[in-house]
PDB file of C-alpha atoms in Angstrom:
ATOM      1  CA  MET D   1      -4.972-269.429 -55.478  1.00  0.00           C
ATOM      2  CA  TYR D   2      -8.234-271.199 -56.321  1.00  0.00           C
ATOM      3  CA  ASN D   3      -8.898-271.396 -60.054  1.00  0.00           C
ATOM      4  CA  ASN D   4     -12.554-270.489 -60.504  1.00  0.00           C
ATOM      5  CA  ARG D   5     -12.392-271.139 -64.244  1.00  0.00           C
ATOM      6  CA  TYR D   6     -13.542-274.655 -63.359  1.00  0.00           C
ATOM      7  CA  ASP D   7     -16.543-273.756 -61.224  1.00  0.00           C
ATOM      8  CA  ILE D   8     -19.767-275.561 -62.109  1.00  0.00           C
ATOM      9  CA  GLU D   9     -23.176-274.144 -61.237  1.00  0.00           C
ATOM     10  CA  GLY D  10     -24.728-275.760 -58.190  1.00  0.00           C
ATOM     11  CA  CYS D  11     -21.407-277.166 -56.905  1.00  0.00           C
ATOM     12  CA  VAL D  12     -18.468-276.162 -54.734  1.00  0.00           C
ATOM     13  CA  ASN D  13     -15.071-277.839 -55.145  1.00  0.00           C
ATOM     14  CA  THR D  14     -12.619-278.050 -52.223  1.00  0.00           C
ATOM     15  CA  ASP D  15     -10.794-281.187 -53.384  1.00  0.00           C
ATOM     16  CA  GLN D  16      -6.998-281.141 -53.025  1.00  0.00           C
ATOM     17  CA  ASN D  17      -6.640-280.957 -56.817  1.00  0.00           C
ATOM     18  CA  ALA D  18      -9.059-278.045 -57.238  1.00  0.00           C
ATOM     19  CA  ASN D  19      -6.186-275.615 -57.879  1.00  0.00           C
ATOM     20  CA  ARG D  20      -4.467-277.939 -60.348  1.00  0.00           C
ATOM     21  CA  LEU D  21      -7.233-278.548 -62.853  1.00  0.00           C
ATOM     22  CA  TYR D  22      -6.519-278.113 -66.532  1.00  0.00           C
ATOM     23  CA  CYS D  23      -9.060-278.933 -69.215  1.00  0.00           C
ATOM     24  CA  HIS D  24      -9.336-277.002 -72.470  1.00  0.00           C
ATOM     25  CA  GLY D  25     -12.915-275.969 -73.213  1.00  0.00           C
ATOM     26  CA  PHE D  26     -14.093-277.178 -69.797  1.00  0.00           C
ATOM     27  CA  HIS D  27     -17.474-275.453 -69.726  1.00  0.00           C
ATOM     28  CA  GLU D  28     -18.247-275.958 -73.402  1.00  0.00           C
ATOM     29  CA  GLY D  29     -17.418-279.633 -72.953  1.00  0.00           C
ATOM     30  CA  TYR D  30     -19.603-279.851 -69.863  1.00  0.00           C
ATOM     31  CA  ASP D  31     -22.616-278.475 -71.728  1.00  0.00           C
ATOM     32  CA  GLN D  32     -21.986-280.801 -74.650  1.00  0.00           C
ATOM     33  CA  PHE D  33     -21.579-283.747 -72.273  1.00  0.00           C
ATOM     34  CA  LYS D  34     -25.069-283.160 -70.868  1.00  0.00           C
ATOM     35  CA  GLU D  35     -26.551-282.993 -74.353  1.00  0.00           C
ATOM     36  CA  ILE D  36     -24.824-286.229 -75.361  1.00  0.00           C
ATOM     37  CA  LEU D  37     -26.245-288.010 -72.311  1.00  0.00           C
ATOM     38  CA  LYS D  38     -29.753-286.742 -73.016  1.00  0.00           C
ATOM     39  CA  GLN D  39     -29.513-287.772 -76.664  1.00  0.00           C
ATOM     40  CA  TYR D  40     -28.434-291.318 -75.838  1.00  0.00           C
ATOM     41  CA  VAL D  41     -31.266-291.715 -73.337  1.00  0.00           C
ATOM     42  CA  ASP D  42     -33.878-290.139 -75.620  1.00  0.00           C
ATOM     43  CA  ASP D  43     -32.812-292.427 -78.466  1.00  0.00           C
ATOM     44  CA  ASN D  44     -32.784-295.543 -76.247  1.00  0.00           C
ATOM     45  CA  GLU D  45     -29.161-296.185 -77.189  1.00  0.00           C
ATOM     46  CA  SER D  46     -26.587-298.087 -75.147  1.00  0.00           C
ATOM     47  CA  CYS D  47     -23.323-296.474 -74.150  1.00  0.00           C
ATOM     48  CA  THR D  48     -20.696-296.640 -71.386  1.00  0.00           C
ATOM     49  CA  PHE D  49     -18.774-293.784 -69.770  1.00  0.00           C
ATOM     50  CA  TYR D  50     -15.719-295.073 -67.907  1.00  0.00           C
ATOM     51  CA  LYS D  51     -13.883-292.977 -65.284  1.00  0.00           C
ATOM     52  CA  TRP D  52     -10.109-293.019 -64.715  1.00  0.00           C
ATOM     53  CA  SER D  53      -8.049-291.608 -61.826  1.00  0.00           C
ATOM     54  CA  ASP D  54      -5.197-292.595 -59.520  1.00  0.00           C
ATOM     55  CA  GLY D  55      -7.005-295.563 -57.936  1.00  0.00           C
ATOM     56  CA  GLU D  56      -7.344-297.230 -61.319  1.00  0.00           C
ATOM     57  CA  TRP D  57      -3.670-296.608 -62.018  1.00  0.00           C
ATOM     58  CA  LEU D  58      -2.581-298.212 -58.725  1.00  0.00           C
ATOM     59  CA  PHE D  59      -4.811-301.236 -59.265  1.00  0.00           C
ATOM     60  CA  LEU D  60      -3.495-301.938 -62.758  1.00  0.00           C
ATOM     61  CA  GLN D  61       0.060-301.615 -61.480  1.00  0.00           C
ATOM     62  CA  GLY D  62      -0.669-304.259 -58.836  1.00  0.00           C
ATOM     63  CA  ILE D  63       0.167-301.827 -56.026  1.00  0.00           C
ATOM     64  CA  SER D  64      -1.375-303.008 -52.759  1.00  0.00           C
ATOM     65  CA  ASN D  65       0.637-301.410 -49.992  1.00  0.00           C
ATOM     66  CA  ILE D  66       0.321-297.620 -49.935  1.00  0.00           C
ATOM     67  CA  GLY D  67      -2.843-297.132 -47.907  1.00  0.00           C
ATOM     68  CA  GLY D  68      -5.473-296.855 -50.649  1.00  0.00           C
ATOM     69  CA  VAL D  69      -8.589-298.776 -51.658  1.00  0.00           C
ATOM     70  CA  THR D  70      -6.437-301.267 -53.590  1.00  0.00           C
ATOM     71  CA  ASN D  71      -4.754-302.422 -50.362  1.00  0.00           C
ATOM     72  CA  VAL D  72      -5.271-306.020 -49.307  1.00  0.00           C
ATOM     73  CA  GLY D  73      -8.473-306.341 -47.284  1.00  0.00           C
ATOM     74  CA  MET D  74      -9.584-302.749 -47.787  1.00  0.00           C
ATOM     75  CA  ARG D  75     -12.290-302.661 -50.456  1.00  0.00           C
ATOM     76  CA  ASP D  76     -11.590-303.963 -53.956  1.00  0.00           C
ATOM     77  CA  THR D  77      -9.583-307.067 -53.088  1.00  0.00           C
ATOM     78  CA  ASN D  78      -8.775-309.371 -50.201  1.00  0.00           C
ATOM     79  CA  ILE D  79      -5.926-311.124 -52.012  1.00  0.00           C
ATOM     80  CA  GLY D  80      -4.094-308.068 -53.341  1.00  0.00           C
ATOM     81  CA  ALA D  81      -4.021-306.390 -56.742  1.00  0.00           C
ATOM     82  CA  ASP D  82      -0.648-308.018 -57.412  1.00  0.00           C
ATOM     83  CA  LYS D  83      -2.294-311.477 -57.156  1.00  0.00           C
ATOM     84  CA  ILE D  84      -5.134-310.784 -59.602  1.00  0.00           C
ATOM     85  CA  ASP D  85      -5.033-311.557 -63.339  1.00  0.00           C
ATOM     86  CA  MET D  86      -5.316-308.064 -64.799  1.00  0.00           C
ATOM     87  CA  THR D  87      -6.234-309.231 -68.307  1.00  0.00           C
ATOM     88  CA  PRO D  88     -10.037-308.803 -68.035  1.00  0.00           C
ATOM     89  CA  PHE D  89      -9.539-305.472 -66.276  1.00  0.00           C
ATOM     90  CA  ARG D  90      -7.047-303.964 -68.704  1.00  0.00           C
ATOM     91  CA  ASP D  91      -8.860-305.317 -71.772  1.00  0.00           C
ATOM     92  CA  GLY D  92     -12.221-304.272 -70.383  1.00  0.00           C
ATOM     93  CA  ILE D  93     -11.293-300.623 -70.028  1.00  0.00           C
ATOM     94  CA  ILE D  94     -10.680-300.093 -73.745  1.00  0.00           C
ATOM     95  CA  LYS D  95     -14.023-301.684 -74.676  1.00  0.00           C
ATOM     96  CA  ASN D  96     -15.951-298.721 -73.291  1.00  0.00           C
ATOM     97  CA  ASP D  97     -17.341-295.918 -75.433  1.00  0.00           C
ATOM     98  CA  TYR D  98     -16.193-292.833 -73.522  1.00  0.00           C
ATOM     99  CA  TYR D  99     -13.214-292.291 -71.230  1.00  0.00           C
ATOM    100  CA  MET D 100     -13.507-289.726 -68.456  1.00  0.00           C
ATOM    101  CA  VAL D 101     -10.175-288.726 -66.931  1.00  0.00           C
ATOM    102  CA  GLU D 102      -9.735-286.401 -63.954  1.00  0.00           C
ATOM    103  CA  SER D 103      -8.504-282.999 -65.065  1.00  0.00           C
ATOM    104  CA  TYR D 104      -5.095-282.700 -63.455  1.00  0.00           C
ATOM    105  CA  GLN D 105      -1.809-283.411 -65.173  1.00  0.00           C
ATOM    106  CA  GLU D 106      -0.809-286.531 -63.224  1.00  0.00           C
ATOM    107  CA  ALA D 107      -4.094-288.266 -64.094  1.00  0.00           C
ATOM    108  CA  HIS D 108      -3.560-287.416 -67.769  1.00  0.00           C
ATOM    109  CA  GLN D 109      -0.039-288.839 -67.620  1.00  0.00           C
ATOM    110  CA  MET D 110      -1.178-292.036 -65.882  1.00  0.00           C
ATOM    111  CA  TRP D 111      -3.740-292.643 -68.617  1.00  0.00           C
ATOM    112  CA  GLN D 112      -1.293-291.963 -71.437  1.00  0.00           C
ATOM    113  CA  LYS D 113       1.327-294.305 -69.972  1.00  0.00           C
ATOM    114  CA  ILE D 114      -1.127-297.208 -69.852  1.00  0.00           C
ATOM    115  CA  PHE D 115      -3.113-296.422 -73.009  1.00  0.00           C
ATOM    116  CA  PRO D 116      -0.883-294.327 -75.290  1.00  0.00           C
ATOM    117  CA  SER D 117      -3.034-295.004 -78.359  1.00  0.00           C
ATOM    118  CA  LYS D 118      -6.356-294.218 -76.657  1.00  0.00           C
ATOM    119  CA  SER D 119      -7.554-290.640 -76.268  1.00  0.00           C
ATOM    120  CA  TYR D 120      -9.755-289.706 -73.343  1.00  0.00           C
ATOM    121  CA  ASN D 121     -12.751-287.642 -74.363  1.00  0.00           C
ATOM    122  CA  ALA D 122     -14.425-286.332 -71.196  1.00  0.00           C
ATOM    123  CA  ALA D 123     -13.567-284.841 -67.809  1.00  0.00           C
ATOM    124  CA  ALA D 124     -14.429-287.058 -64.827  1.00  0.00           C
ATOM    125  CA  GLU D 125     -15.370-283.916 -62.913  1.00  0.00           C
ATOM    126  CA  TRP D 126     -18.429-283.469 -65.135  1.00  0.00           C
ATOM    127  CA  ALA D 127     -19.924-286.738 -63.893  1.00  0.00           C
ATOM    128  CA  TYR D 128     -19.200-285.841 -60.260  1.00  0.00           C
ATOM    129  CA  ALA D 129     -20.830-282.442 -60.693  1.00  0.00           C
ATOM    130  CA  LEU D 130     -23.980-283.845 -62.292  1.00  0.00           C
ATOM    131  CA  VAL D 131     -24.595-285.834 -59.116  1.00  0.00           C
ATOM    132  CA  ALA D 132     -23.614-282.972 -56.817  1.00  0.00           C
ATOM    133  CA  ASN D 133     -25.949-280.446 -58.466  1.00  0.00           C
ATOM    134  CA  ARG D 134     -28.628-283.158 -58.851  1.00  0.00           C
ATOM    135  CA  TRP D 135     -28.916-282.664 -62.621  1.00  0.00           C
ATOM    136  CA  PHE D 136     -29.033-286.422 -63.186  1.00  0.00           C
ATOM    137  CA  PHE D 137     -32.101-286.841 -60.970  1.00  0.00           C
ATOM    138  CA  LYS D 138     -34.033-283.902 -62.376  1.00  0.00           C
ATOM    139  CA  THR D 139     -33.233-284.748 -65.982  1.00  0.00           C
ATOM    140  CA  PHE D 140     -33.814-288.515 -65.931  1.00  0.00           C
ATOM    141  CA  LYS D 141     -36.556-288.827 -63.324  1.00  0.00           C
ATOM    142  CA  GLY D 142     -38.379-292.124 -63.788  1.00  0.00           C
ATOM    143  CA  GLN D 143     -35.601-293.528 -65.990  1.00  0.00           C
ATOM    144  CA  ILE D 144     -32.603-293.885 -63.703  1.00  0.00           C
ATOM    145  CA  GLY D 145     -31.072-296.835 -61.840  1.00  0.00           C
ATOM    146  CA  LEU D 146     -28.067-297.379 -59.590  1.00  0.00           C
ATOM    147  CA  VAL D 147     -25.248-299.939 -59.593  1.00  0.00           C
ATOM    148  CA  GLY D 148     -23.301-300.182 -56.348  1.00  0.00           C
ATOM    149  CA  ALA D 149     -22.543-301.963 -53.102  1.00  0.00           C
ATOM    150  CA  LYS D 150     -25.564-303.738 -51.629  1.00  0.00           C
ATOM    151  CA  GLU D 151     -25.309-302.050 -48.232  1.00  0.00           C
ATOM    152  CA  LYS D 152     -25.155-298.566 -49.779  1.00  0.00           C
ATOM    153  CA  LEU D 153     -28.085-299.153 -52.110  1.00  0.00           C
ATOM    154  CA  GLU D 154     -30.164-300.503 -49.231  1.00  0.00           C
ATOM    155  CA  LEU D 155     -29.324-297.346 -47.270  1.00  0.00           C
ATOM    156  CA  ILE D 156     -30.425-295.200 -50.220  1.00  0.00           C
ATOM    157  CA  GLN D 157     -33.746-297.031 -50.352  1.00  0.00           C
ATOM    158  CA  GLU D 158     -34.284-296.294 -46.656  1.00  0.00           C
ATOM    159  CA  LEU D 159     -33.427-292.618 -47.153  1.00  0.00           C
ATOM    160  CA  LEU D 160     -35.975-292.362 -49.937  1.00  0.00           C
ATOM    161  CA  GLU D 161     -38.691-293.279 -47.435  1.00  0.00           C
ATOM    162  CA  TYR D 162     -38.320-289.682 -46.214  1.00  0.00           C
ATOM    163  CA  LYS D 163     -40.149-286.935 -48.088  1.00  0.00           C
ATOM    164  CA  GLU D 164     -37.463-284.398 -47.118  1.00  0.00           C
ATOM    165  CA  TYR D 165     -34.788-286.441 -48.869  1.00  0.00           C
ATOM    166  CA  ARG D 166     -36.915-287.118 -51.921  1.00  0.00           C
ATOM    167  CA  GLU D 167     -37.444-283.381 -52.262  1.00  0.00           C
ATOM    168  CA  TYR D 168     -33.708-282.731 -51.880  1.00  0.00           C
ATOM    169  CA  LEU D 169     -32.788-285.160 -54.652  1.00  0.00           C
ATOM    170  CA  GLY D 170     -35.742-284.172 -56.811  1.00  0.00           C
ATOM    171  CA  ILE D 171     -36.682-287.814 -57.354  1.00  0.00           C
ATOM    172  CA  ASP D 172     -39.187-290.196 -55.756  1.00  0.00           C
ATOM    173  CA  LYS D 173     -37.303-293.412 -56.396  1.00  0.00           C
ATOM    174  CA  PHE D 174     -34.730-295.145 -58.542  1.00  0.00           C
ATOM    175  CA  GLU D 175     -36.093-297.666 -61.004  1.00  0.00           C
ATOM    176  CA  ASP D 176     -33.462-300.355 -60.385  1.00  0.00           C
ATOM    177  CA  TYR D 177     -30.900-301.197 -57.719  1.00  0.00           C
ATOM    178  CA  ILE D 178     -28.171-303.485 -59.038  1.00  0.00           C
ATOM    179  CA  TYR D 179     -26.166-304.920 -56.141  1.00  0.00           C
ATOM    180  CA  LEU D 180     -22.510-305.938 -55.972  1.00  0.00           C
ATOM    181  CA  PRO D 181     -20.563-307.188 -52.948  1.00  0.00           C
ATOM    182  CA  GLN D 182     -19.472-304.263 -50.807  1.00  0.00           C
ATOM    183  CA  LYS D 183     -15.972-305.708 -50.607  1.00  0.00           C
ATOM    184  CA  TYR D 184     -13.650-307.876 -52.696  1.00  0.00           C
ATOM    185  CA  ALA D 185     -15.726-307.783 -55.893  1.00  0.00           C
ATOM    186  CA  CYS D 186     -12.511-308.032 -57.930  1.00  0.00           C
ATOM    187  CA  ASP D 187     -11.237-311.278 -56.406  1.00  0.00           C
ATOM    188  CA  ASP D 188     -13.596-313.426 -58.498  1.00  0.00           C
ATOM    189  CA  ILE D 189     -14.627-311.020 -61.218  1.00  0.00           C
ATOM    190  CA  GLU D 190     -16.505-313.635 -63.254  1.00  0.00           C
ATOM    191  CA  ALA D 191     -18.712-314.529 -60.281  1.00  0.00           C
ATOM    192  CA  THR D 192     -19.376-310.825 -59.774  1.00  0.00           C
ATOM    193  CA  ALA D 193     -20.218-310.484 -63.475  1.00  0.00           C
ATOM    194  CA  GLU D 194     -22.797-313.261 -63.200  1.00  0.00           C
ATOM    195  CA  MET D 195     -24.343-311.537 -60.201  1.00  0.00           C
ATOM    196  CA  VAL D 196     -24.717-308.298 -62.173  1.00  0.00           C
ATOM    197  CA  LYS D 197     -25.969-310.073 -65.294  1.00  0.00           C
ATOM    198  CA  GLY D 198     -28.691-311.886 -63.376  1.00  0.00           C
ATOM    199  CA  GLN D 199     -30.065-308.621 -62.002  1.00  0.00           C
ATOM    200  CA  LEU D 200     -29.757-306.519 -65.135  1.00  0.00           C
ATOM    201  CA  LYS D 201     -31.708-308.956 -67.296  1.00  0.00           C
ATOM    202  CA  ASN D 202     -34.882-307.760 -65.540  1.00  0.00           C
ATOM    203  CA  ALA D 203     -33.948-304.059 -65.377  1.00  0.00           C
ATOM    204  CA  LYS D 204     -35.993-301.257 -66.891  1.00  0.00           C
ATOM    205  CA  SER D 205     -33.852-298.142 -66.406  1.00  0.00           C
ATOM    206  CA  LYS D 206     -32.574-296.201 -69.419  1.00  0.00           C
ATOM    207  CA  ILE D 207     -29.544-294.790 -67.579  1.00  0.00           C
ATOM    208  CA  PHE D 208     -27.517-296.165 -64.666  1.00  0.00           C
ATOM    209  CA  LEU D 209     -25.173-294.359 -62.296  1.00  0.00           C
ATOM    210  CA  GLU D 210     -22.374-296.736 -61.325  1.00  0.00           C
ATOM    211  CA  GLY D 211     -19.993-296.717 -58.374  1.00  0.00           C
ATOM    212  CA  ILE D 212     -18.363-300.135 -57.984  1.00  0.00           C
ATOM    213  CA  GLY D 213     -14.678-299.352 -57.529  1.00  0.00           C
ATOM    214  CA  GLN D 214     -12.109-301.128 -59.674  1.00  0.00           C
ATOM    215  CA  ALA D 215     -14.564-303.864 -60.670  1.00  0.00           C
ATOM    216  CA  LYS D 216     -15.869-301.442 -63.294  1.00  0.00           C
ATOM    217  CA  MET D 217     -12.707-302.018 -65.348  1.00  0.00           C
ATOM    218  CA  ALA D 218     -13.848-305.540 -66.190  1.00  0.00           C
ATOM    219  CA  LEU D 219     -17.614-305.091 -65.880  1.00  0.00           C
ATOM    220  CA  LEU D 220     -18.756-301.699 -67.148  1.00  0.00           C
ATOM    221  CA  HIS D 221     -18.493-302.495 -70.868  1.00  0.00           C
ATOM    222  CA  ARG D 222     -20.401-305.759 -70.321  1.00  0.00           C
ATOM    223  CA  MET D 223     -23.385-304.115 -68.669  1.00  0.00           C
ATOM    224  CA  LYS D 224     -24.872-302.792 -71.897  1.00  0.00           C
ATOM    225  CA  GLU D 225     -24.824-306.388 -73.193  1.00  0.00           C
ATOM    226  CA  TYR D 226     -26.834-307.523 -70.175  1.00  0.00           C
ATOM    227  CA  HIS D 227     -29.368-304.697 -70.477  1.00  0.00           C
ATOM    228  CA  PRO D 228     -29.364-301.938 -73.129  1.00  0.00           C
ATOM    229  CA  ALA D 229     -28.918-298.572 -71.399  1.00  0.00           C
ATOM    230  CA  VAL D 230     -26.481-295.742 -70.712  1.00  0.00           C
ATOM    231  CA  TYR D 231     -23.980-296.575 -67.949  1.00  0.00           C
ATOM    232  CA  ILE D 232     -21.858-293.848 -66.398  1.00  0.00           C
ATOM    233  CA  THR D 233     -19.299-294.073 -63.604  1.00  0.00           C
ATOM    234  CA  VAL D 234     -19.965-291.550 -60.848  1.00  0.00           C
ATOM    235  CA  GLY D 235     -17.587-293.127 -58.313  1.00  0.00           C
ATOM    236  CA  SER D 236     -18.171-291.713 -54.850  1.00  0.00           C
ATOM    237  CA  GLY D 237     -21.338-290.098 -56.158  1.00  0.00           C
ATOM    238  CA  ILE D 238     -23.035-293.270 -54.917  1.00  0.00           C
ATOM    239  CA  ASP D 239     -21.692-292.471 -51.433  1.00  0.00           C
ATOM    240  CA  ALA D 240     -23.196-288.996 -51.746  1.00  0.00           C
ATOM    241  CA  ILE D 241     -26.630-290.372 -52.587  1.00  0.00           C
ATOM    242  CA  ALA D 242     -26.273-292.672 -49.563  1.00  0.00           C
ATOM    243  CA  GLY D 243     -25.443-289.680 -47.334  1.00  0.00           C
ATOM    244  CA  ILE D 244     -21.887-290.773 -46.519  1.00  0.00           C
ATOM    245  CA  GLN D 245     -19.852-288.593 -48.854  1.00  0.00           C
ATOM    246  CA  ASP D 246     -16.553-286.944 -47.866  1.00  0.00           C
ATOM    247  CA  THR D 247     -17.842-283.532 -48.874  1.00  0.00           C
ATOM    248  CA  ILE D 248     -14.547-281.733 -48.352  1.00  0.00           C
ATOM    249  CA  GLY D 249     -12.231-284.199 -50.057  1.00  0.00           C
ATOM    250  CA  ARG D 250     -14.285-285.227 -53.098  1.00  0.00           C
ATOM    251  CA  PRO D 251     -14.419-283.004 -56.204  1.00  0.00           C
ATOM    252  CA  TYR D 252     -17.465-280.748 -56.476  1.00  0.00           C
ATOM    253  CA  PHE D 253     -19.274-282.095 -53.394  1.00  0.00           C
ATOM    254  CA  ALA D 254     -18.435-279.395 -50.826  1.00  0.00           C
ATOM    255  CA  ASP D 255     -21.997-278.043 -50.943  1.00  0.00           C
ATOM    256  CA  TRP D 256     -23.649-281.468 -50.825  1.00  0.00           C
ATOM    257  CA  LYS D 257     -25.904-282.310 -47.876  1.00  0.00           C
ATOM    258  CA  ASN D 258     -25.361-285.739 -46.330  1.00  0.00           C
ATOM    259  CA  TYR D 259     -28.752-286.970 -45.159  1.00  0.00           C
ATOM    260  CA  ARG D 260     -28.406-289.440 -42.291  1.00  0.00           C
ATOM    261  CA  ILE D 261     -30.904-291.516 -40.334  1.00  0.00           C
ATOM    262  CA  LYS D 262     -30.665-291.335 -36.544  1.00  0.00           C
ATOM    263  CA  GLY D 263     -30.123-294.759 -35.024  1.00  0.00           C
ATOM    264  CA  TYR D 264     -29.139-296.378 -38.325  1.00  0.00           C
ATOM    265  CA  ASP D 265     -26.282-298.877 -38.091  1.00  0.00           C
ATOM    266  CA  TYR D 266     -23.692-297.161 -40.279  1.00  0.00           C
ATOM    267  CA  GLU D 267     -21.004-299.580 -39.128  1.00  0.00           C
ATOM    268  CA  LYS D 268     -22.266-302.119 -41.665  1.00  0.00           C
ATOM    269  CA  THR D 269     -21.630-299.661 -44.502  1.00  0.00           C
ATOM    270  CA  ASP D 270     -18.116-299.330 -45.884  1.00  0.00           C
ATOM    271  CA  ILE D 271     -17.305-295.633 -45.520  1.00  0.00           C
ATOM    272  CA  TRP D 272     -13.920-294.860 -47.004  1.00  0.00           C
ATOM    273  CA  ALA D 273     -13.390-291.501 -45.293  1.00  0.00           C
ATOM    274  CA  ARG D 274     -14.894-292.525 -41.946  1.00  0.00           C
ATOM    275  CA  PRO D 275     -12.755-290.116 -39.836  1.00  0.00           C
ATOM    276  CA  LYS D 276     -14.161-287.199 -41.807  1.00  0.00           C
ATOM    277  CA  VAL D 277     -17.804-288.093 -42.257  1.00  0.00           C
ATOM    278  CA  GLU D 278     -18.866-287.114 -38.743  1.00  0.00           C
ATOM    279  CA  SER D 279     -16.797-283.929 -38.681  1.00  0.00           C
ATOM    280  CA  ALA D 280     -18.269-280.487 -38.252  1.00  0.00           C
ATOM    281  CA  THR D 281     -17.146-279.561 -41.755  1.00  0.00           C
ATOM    282  CA  ASP D 282     -19.614-281.992 -43.321  1.00  0.00           C
ATOM    283  CA  ARG D 283     -23.097-280.763 -44.142  1.00  0.00           C
ATOM    284  CA  ILE D 284     -25.193-283.340 -42.299  1.00  0.00           C
ATOM    285  CA  VAL D 285     -28.992-283.380 -42.059  1.00  0.00           C
ATOM    286  CA  TRP D 286     -30.292-285.874 -39.509  1.00  0.00           C
ATOM    287  CA  LEU D 287     -33.585-287.658 -40.067  1.00  0.00           C
ATOM    288  CA  GLU D 288     -35.581-289.303 -37.285  1.00  0.00           C
ATOM    289  CA  LYS D 289     -35.597-293.087 -37.619  1.00  0.00           C
ATOM    290  CA  LYS D 290     -38.989-294.431 -38.695  1.00  0.00           C
ATOM    291  CA  ILE D 291     -40.624-296.850 -36.273  1.00  0.00           C
TER     292      ILE D 291
END
């Protein structure tokens, strides 16, 4: 039976783990989480919020053969997680300020096995929900930037040419778009770091939403050194903003509307759940392509 103790206003959760969530003080923590974010931004302070789930666990274990994003040639790596020096990734994780772990028991156990002396202090679902109910955009309008795959951020910029989509998000534009390679960003993590550094040095946003896969392990904590701001992992929340979210399979996004542009070449965009995104269960709003 669905456990509605973990409902969040403005969201619907149909993720496979929706019935398995356990987080003491979930709603009190959610409200406090929002206040913490607002305080950091208001005070112009730098901070990082790192997200942990099963993909991070598989990557750190060097597992590249079970059909996930860590597989060779899929998204994060073209050489395989087992061929990558994990030192900057593992060390990078514990240099963040907050640790957001998904709220089901296996995710808790995965974290504790890798980092037994580090306590997580936030639920990853809170970050997902704040994209899904558009709180981020309403709260930090004129102050918010994105960090993600180049092709997805370019798609977002095209979507924001449409008044209907701007009204849906509640925002006219994002202040910065920080690009990473869409694929294999982990294979040469130092080259990827230089790419991010070069863009962030000219940034002006006070808070960034980040969705860069496993590269965040090594890069997220460095971003506040490149440009002082709040950085928070929203994972597939970037896909949602780009209109390519798996609304059924991702936590708290079942009520999200995927805005799509008719005639746009979506084949150039890496969509993880491609078999699902065109299904009738997705909430798709089609926009006429601008001439």
